[in-house]
XYZ file of C-alpha atoms in Angstrom:
393
model
C 38.548 -198.036 -14.831
C 35.117 -198.835 -13.408
C 32.856 -200.834 -15.630
C 29.403 -202.187 -15.358
C 28.533 -205.858 -16.126
C 24.903 -206.550 -16.818
C 23.254 -209.962 -16.493
C 19.798 -211.496 -16.523
C 18.514 -213.306 -13.438
C 15.421 -215.261 -12.509
C 14.061 -214.358 -9.084
C 11.927 -216.637 -6.955
C 8.406 -215.581 -6.087
C 9.586 -214.303 -2.673
C 12.551 -212.371 -4.232
C 10.316 -210.810 -6.957
C 7.842 -209.723 -4.313
C 10.651 -208.134 -2.245
C 12.160 -206.372 -5.183
C 8.785 -204.993 -6.315
C 8.260 -203.600 -2.795
C 11.642 -201.999 -2.927
C 11.057 -200.459 -6.353
C 7.814 -198.963 -5.091
C 9.468 -197.605 -1.998
C 12.320 -196.148 -3.919
C 9.854 -194.355 -6.207
C 7.837 -193.149 -3.148
C 10.903 -191.762 -1.308
C 12.170 -190.021 -4.472
C 8.780 -188.311 -5.070
C 8.401 -187.281 -1.408
C 11.846 -185.778 -1.343
C 11.361 -184.016 -4.629
C 8.041 -182.538 -3.477
C 9.703 -181.379 -0.224
C 12.597 -179.740 -2.043
C 10.224 -178.120 -4.603
C 8.057 -176.639 -1.775
C 11.214 -175.328 -0.161
C 12.443 -173.829 -3.439
C 9.276 -171.849 -3.666
C 10.150 -170.383 -0.224
C 13.583 -169.421 -1.428
C 15.152 -172.182 0.785
C 17.695 -174.821 -0.072
C 17.268 -178.447 1.118
C 20.249 -180.681 0.555
C 20.779 -184.478 0.794
C 21.399 -184.407 4.514
C 17.922 -182.715 5.123
C 16.106 -185.258 3.022
C 17.901 -188.098 4.820
C 16.578 -186.734 8.098
C 13.079 -186.473 6.494
C 13.240 -190.171 5.498
C 13.980 -191.176 9.174
C 10.958 -189.156 10.196
C 8.795 -190.634 7.441
C 9.537 -194.294 8.590
C 8.228 -193.318 12.038
C 4.782 -192.257 10.745
C 1.857 -194.680 10.634
C 1.209 -193.903 7.005
C 4.788 -194.523 5.730
C 5.788 -197.228 8.151
C 6.073 -199.718 5.354
C 9.303 -197.845 4.194
C 11.133 -199.514 7.096
C 10.213 -202.996 5.845
C 12.672 -202.872 2.829
C 16.371 -202.331 2.803
C 17.373 -198.676 3.693
C 20.248 -198.547 1.301
C 18.217 -198.266 -1.973
C 16.194 -195.521 -0.345
C 19.323 -193.569 0.613
C 20.574 -194.055 -2.949
C 17.399 -192.618 -4.372
C 18.025 -189.474 -2.269
C 21.585 -189.297 -3.649
C 20.302 -189.585 -7.203
C 17.907 -186.823 -6.532
C 20.764 -184.643 -5.134
C 22.722 -185.375 -8.345
C 19.712 -184.391 -10.440
C 19.501 -181.013 -8.629
C 23.217 -180.511 -9.000
C 22.895 -181.026 -12.782
C 19.944 -178.622 -12.778
C 21.749 -175.852 -10.922
C 24.820 -176.483 -13.139
C 22.516 -176.009 -16.262
C 23.287 -179.476 -17.495
C 19.718 -180.734 -17.188
C 16.143 -179.743 -16.710
C 14.350 -179.599 -13.368
C 13.887 -183.036 -11.862
C 10.591 -184.750 -12.598
C 8.376 -187.044 -10.474
C 8.665 -190.859 -11.075
C 5.609 -192.463 -12.574
C 4.417 -195.823 -11.376
C 3.630 -196.925 -14.926
C 6.303 -195.258 -17.059
C 9.415 -194.849 -14.854
C 12.264 -197.367 -14.851
C 11.896 -199.888 -11.966
C 15.274 -200.022 -10.346
C 17.079 -200.222 -6.889
C 20.679 -199.606 -6.238
C 22.583 -201.433 -3.410
C 26.037 -200.489 -2.043
C 28.462 -202.962 -0.442
C 26.723 -202.734 2.999
C 23.543 -204.183 1.418
C 24.691 -207.299 -0.498
C 27.084 -210.220 -0.241
C 29.115 -211.474 -3.143
C 30.928 -214.701 -2.342
C 32.050 -217.584 -4.659
C 30.142 -216.121 -7.604
C 26.922 -215.882 -5.643
C 25.064 -212.599 -5.003
C 22.751 -212.233 -2.040
C 20.879 -208.962 -1.511
C 19.736 -207.495 1.844
C 16.350 -208.778 3.116
C 16.836 -212.041 1.080
C 17.783 -215.454 2.386
C 18.763 -216.974 -0.946
C 21.271 -215.752 -3.606
C 20.018 -214.513 -7.008
C 19.752 -217.059 -9.926
C 22.045 -215.125 -12.267
C 22.920 -216.257 -15.798
C 26.583 -215.502 -16.019
C 26.799 -214.918 -19.797
C 30.404 -213.640 -19.408
C 32.740 -213.782 -16.409
C 33.607 -210.886 -14.164
C 37.275 -209.699 -14.169
C 39.330 -212.182 -12.130
C 39.754 -211.229 -8.523
C 37.390 -208.261 -8.494
C 34.228 -207.661 -6.373
C 31.405 -205.379 -7.266
C 31.240 -202.005 -5.495
C 27.597 -201.207 -6.419
C 24.712 -203.633 -7.579
C 21.734 -202.278 -9.399
C 18.658 -204.439 -9.899
C 16.061 -203.515 -12.461
C 13.022 -204.805 -14.372
C 12.121 -203.680 -17.872
C 8.852 -203.224 -19.492
C 9.001 -206.690 -20.954
C 9.143 -208.204 -17.431
C 12.811 -209.225 -17.648
C 14.990 -208.905 -14.573
C 18.588 -207.528 -14.808
C 21.319 -207.078 -12.340
C 24.286 -204.711 -13.124
C 27.529 -205.052 -11.221
C 29.871 -202.068 -11.053
C 33.504 -203.315 -10.973
C 36.987 -202.173 -11.415
C 38.093 -203.669 -14.733
C 41.928 -203.884 -15.100
C 41.576 -205.019 -18.660
C 40.325 -201.565 -19.788
C 43.548 -199.691 -20.700
C 44.883 -197.663 -23.641
C 45.626 -199.720 -26.732
C 48.892 -199.407 -28.549
C 48.972 -196.307 -30.883
C 47.611 -196.781 -34.311
C 48.521 -194.727 -37.389
C 45.049 -195.020 -39.055
C 42.435 -192.220 -39.073
C 38.967 -192.530 -40.442
C 36.135 -190.148 -41.316
C 32.539 -191.392 -40.982
C 29.375 -190.187 -42.747
C 26.145 -191.606 -41.248
C 23.102 -192.242 -43.344
C 19.950 -194.232 -43.879
C 20.565 -196.165 -47.090
C 23.986 -197.186 -45.523
C 24.305 -196.856 -41.789
C 27.995 -195.790 -42.065
C 30.170 -194.741 -44.933
C 33.916 -194.617 -44.184
C 36.419 -192.419 -45.833
C 38.206 -195.546 -46.967
C 35.240 -196.237 -49.309
C 33.721 -199.017 -47.214
C 29.950 -198.846 -46.773
C 28.204 -200.613 -43.818
C 24.647 -201.635 -44.462
C 21.760 -200.408 -42.358
C 20.209 -203.456 -40.692
C 16.846 -201.654 -40.211
C 16.011 -203.722 -37.131
C 12.612 -201.955 -36.587
C 11.535 -202.549 -40.123
C 12.272 -206.306 -39.872
C 9.990 -206.680 -36.904
C 7.421 -204.110 -38.008
C 4.664 -206.574 -38.766
C 5.089 -208.389 -35.462
C 5.155 -205.040 -33.636
C 2.039 -203.748 -35.385
C 0.160 -206.975 -34.454
C 1.201 -206.637 -30.772
C 0.116 -203.049 -30.715
C -3.221 -203.744 -32.288
C -3.859 -206.349 -29.667
C -2.938 -203.900 -26.960
C -5.252 -201.202 -28.429
C -8.277 -203.677 -28.284
C -7.853 -204.070 -24.550
C -9.753 -201.507 -22.525
C -8.267 -199.978 -19.453
C -10.426 -202.143 -17.184
C -9.120 -205.424 -18.544
C -6.513 -205.625 -15.831
C -4.414 -208.822 -16.317
C -5.215 -209.083 -20.039
C -4.149 -205.507 -20.753
C -0.978 -206.089 -18.760
C -0.220 -209.230 -20.741
C -0.751 -207.477 -24.024
C 1.487 -204.591 -22.877
C 4.221 -207.025 -21.981
C 3.901 -208.768 -25.317
C 4.420 -205.455 -27.225
C 7.337 -204.563 -24.887
C 9.024 -207.836 -25.680
C 8.954 -206.908 -29.429
C 10.503 -203.555 -28.600
C 13.168 -205.244 -26.393
C 14.058 -207.532 -29.177
C 14.470 -204.661 -31.578
C 16.597 -202.678 -29.082
C 18.864 -205.575 -28.110
C 19.745 -206.381 -31.692
C 20.357 -202.681 -32.561
C 22.613 -202.269 -29.431
C 24.562 -205.434 -30.177
C 25.193 -204.302 -33.725
C 26.341 -200.880 -32.665
C 28.648 -202.314 -30.031
C 30.377 -204.569 -32.610
C 30.806 -201.609 -34.997
C 32.156 -199.118 -32.484
C 34.469 -201.676 -30.951
C 35.936 -202.439 -34.351
C 36.315 -198.754 -35.322
C 38.056 -197.827 -32.013
C 40.417 -200.802 -32.187
C 41.448 -200.148 -35.824
C 41.784 -196.289 -35.793
C 43.668 -193.815 -33.638
C 41.538 -190.820 -34.716
C 37.753 -191.067 -35.661
C 36.054 -188.075 -37.223
C 32.275 -187.722 -37.195
C 29.616 -185.196 -37.966
C 27.987 -183.277 -35.201
C 24.291 -183.912 -35.995
C 21.273 -182.618 -34.037
C 19.238 -185.793 -34.073
C 16.687 -184.255 -31.759
C 15.735 -181.732 -34.472
C 16.082 -184.111 -37.304
C 13.368 -186.587 -35.970
C 10.888 -183.758 -36.169
C 10.692 -184.580 -39.902
C 7.727 -186.903 -39.955
C 8.900 -188.611 -43.147
C 12.274 -189.633 -41.829
C 11.680 -189.773 -38.021
C 11.111 -193.524 -37.896
C 14.161 -194.408 -39.953
C 16.397 -191.976 -38.038
C 15.378 -193.328 -34.738
C 15.967 -196.900 -36.011
C 19.499 -195.940 -37.074
C 20.319 -194.661 -33.555
C 23.013 -192.224 -34.563
C 23.095 -190.721 -31.005
C 23.754 -194.102 -29.437
C 26.480 -194.682 -32.065
C 28.250 -191.473 -31.082
C 28.023 -192.019 -27.315
C 29.503 -195.491 -27.708
C 32.339 -194.158 -29.802
C 33.145 -191.495 -27.276
C 33.288 -193.652 -24.138
C 35.127 -196.442 -25.828
C 37.671 -193.944 -27.222
C 38.245 -192.659 -23.620
C 38.685 -196.214 -22.444
C 41.289 -197.187 -25.094
C 43.136 -193.908 -25.618
C 41.600 -192.953 -28.965
C 40.386 -189.590 -30.196
C 36.925 -188.710 -31.445
C 36.458 -185.429 -33.270
C 33.084 -183.992 -34.255
C 33.028 -181.432 -37.119
C 30.499 -178.626 -37.298
C 27.058 -179.697 -38.586
C 26.945 -176.810 -41.150
C 30.214 -177.991 -42.843
C 29.182 -178.671 -46.522
C 30.683 -182.213 -46.556
C 28.515 -183.481 -49.338
C 28.801 -180.396 -51.614
C 32.599 -179.981 -51.307
C 34.797 -181.685 -53.912
C 37.444 -183.677 -51.973
C 39.750 -183.334 -55.031
C 39.836 -179.595 -55.798
C 37.879 -177.981 -53.007
C 35.092 -176.560 -55.183
C 31.717 -176.153 -53.338
C 28.586 -176.930 -55.279
C 25.614 -174.561 -54.848
C 22.969 -177.194 -54.304
C 22.951 -180.975 -53.596
C 19.468 -182.523 -53.275
C 19.211 -185.751 -51.272
C 18.285 -187.856 -54.385
C 21.633 -187.084 -55.923
C 23.869 -189.997 -54.966
C 26.720 -189.475 -57.479
C 27.927 -186.193 -59.048
C 30.762 -184.908 -61.185
C 32.781 -181.866 -60.253
C 33.983 -179.184 -62.780
C 37.471 -180.584 -62.283
C 36.192 -183.871 -63.848
C 36.195 -186.071 -60.737
C 33.084 -188.175 -60.248
C 32.117 -188.620 -56.633
C 30.044 -190.988 -54.602
C 28.108 -188.580 -52.390
C 28.609 -190.453 -49.162
C 32.286 -191.399 -49.743
C 33.076 -187.829 -50.708
C 31.376 -186.593 -47.547
C 33.364 -188.999 -45.401
C 36.581 -187.921 -47.030
C 35.839 -184.242 -46.378
C 34.808 -184.972 -42.784
C 38.134 -186.669 -42.192
C 40.134 -183.854 -43.798
C 38.396 -181.039 -41.807
C 38.466 -183.045 -38.563
C 42.141 -183.619 -38.757
C 42.753 -179.932 -39.524
C 40.579 -178.976 -36.503
C 42.504 -181.331 -34.291
C 45.704 -179.686 -35.132
C 44.197 -176.225 -34.487
C 42.820 -177.420 -31.120
C 39.046 -177.504 -31.637
C 36.900 -179.414 -29.293
C 34.738 -182.499 -29.583
C 31.464 -180.557 -29.342
C 31.874 -177.553 -31.587
C 28.238 -176.530 -31.236
C 28.981 -174.784 -27.980
C 29.249 -171.095 -28.447
C 32.435 -169.087 -27.855
C 32.579 -165.563 -26.586
C 32.844 -164.337 -30.145
C 29.453 -165.889 -31.019
C 30.838 -168.533 -33.410
C 31.368 -172.145 -32.791
C 34.897 -173.419 -32.181
C 34.939 -175.366 -35.398
C 33.857 -172.290 -37.427
C 36.602 -170.210 -35.858
C 39.471 -172.627 -36.164
C 38.772 -174.411 -39.430
C 40.281 -172.611 -42.420
C 38.099 -172.029 -45.469
C 38.899 -173.895 -48.597
C 39.233 -171.792 -51.560
C 37.515 -173.112 -54.876
């Protein structure tokens, strides 16, 4: 199993200058190739990776773009491969049409393959550089492995990172577990498990909201002609955002790793977060909870360790359904946190929802429903709606 290991590093002035030039050349080549392919598309012509690679060779020979030959050619070729992947996803209807990279907003990165770097005795040296990178090895690489791909990047806060793609022999299926858990996500509590456990919502953005507001006010006071002062204020605000993001990601990694290790089957709700954040009253809190990141982490870790993640249909009335007798309530406003069914059972709203999510998820697993039930079937209904039996009141 291939796995990426990401580390911070501190380049020298010469290395930072070389990498900055490489980032600019990668962006330029990507945009030139995208423009060429777009123009050919209007003429009903297809331009593939081999054609853009030949274009790159011709561009380097022109006086205007001669500077492209001054940096390593491998990151430039990788940019063309990434563009080819973007078009393949577009033609496969998995993504939108590729967009041009912005100098200010796009991610600064460059990818090196084995022919463009040397990794020996724990030291990494990139092409066009005389000295190895000063990497902070926060955790060791798997013993006896060498990276197949190296990606260098710089974030908006000015931090430099290097990502090493390696074959990790430690990633293998865990021994089978008998436990299964249903999960209801929320805002008051980040997660509520079918076991009755509630995991608090850390609200990372709220904890740093005052510091973030101050940094944003300072940035707003800088006019666009301030140059270095505006860039300094922008980096200061970006560092606050990076602090929030890092703490949120660390917390989600700990949660998802624990859930995957303890349970063989994990059932979650298929939520359309993209539509939910359109609610201005809840958008900030929903974004801070990062439900989409939580789901993606669960899914790829489950694939790593031989676990199963099931997503139930978003329209399943998990909160209104009594987990004891199966009666469905007509209405259940959000402010109602506990309620009593006609059968006499008193429910905690979130715990009851988690129990129902687990029950319908296990039923769907037996019937063969997929992880993404929102995809339409030829009959016009989602897979979960077709295969999940109705509960009679």
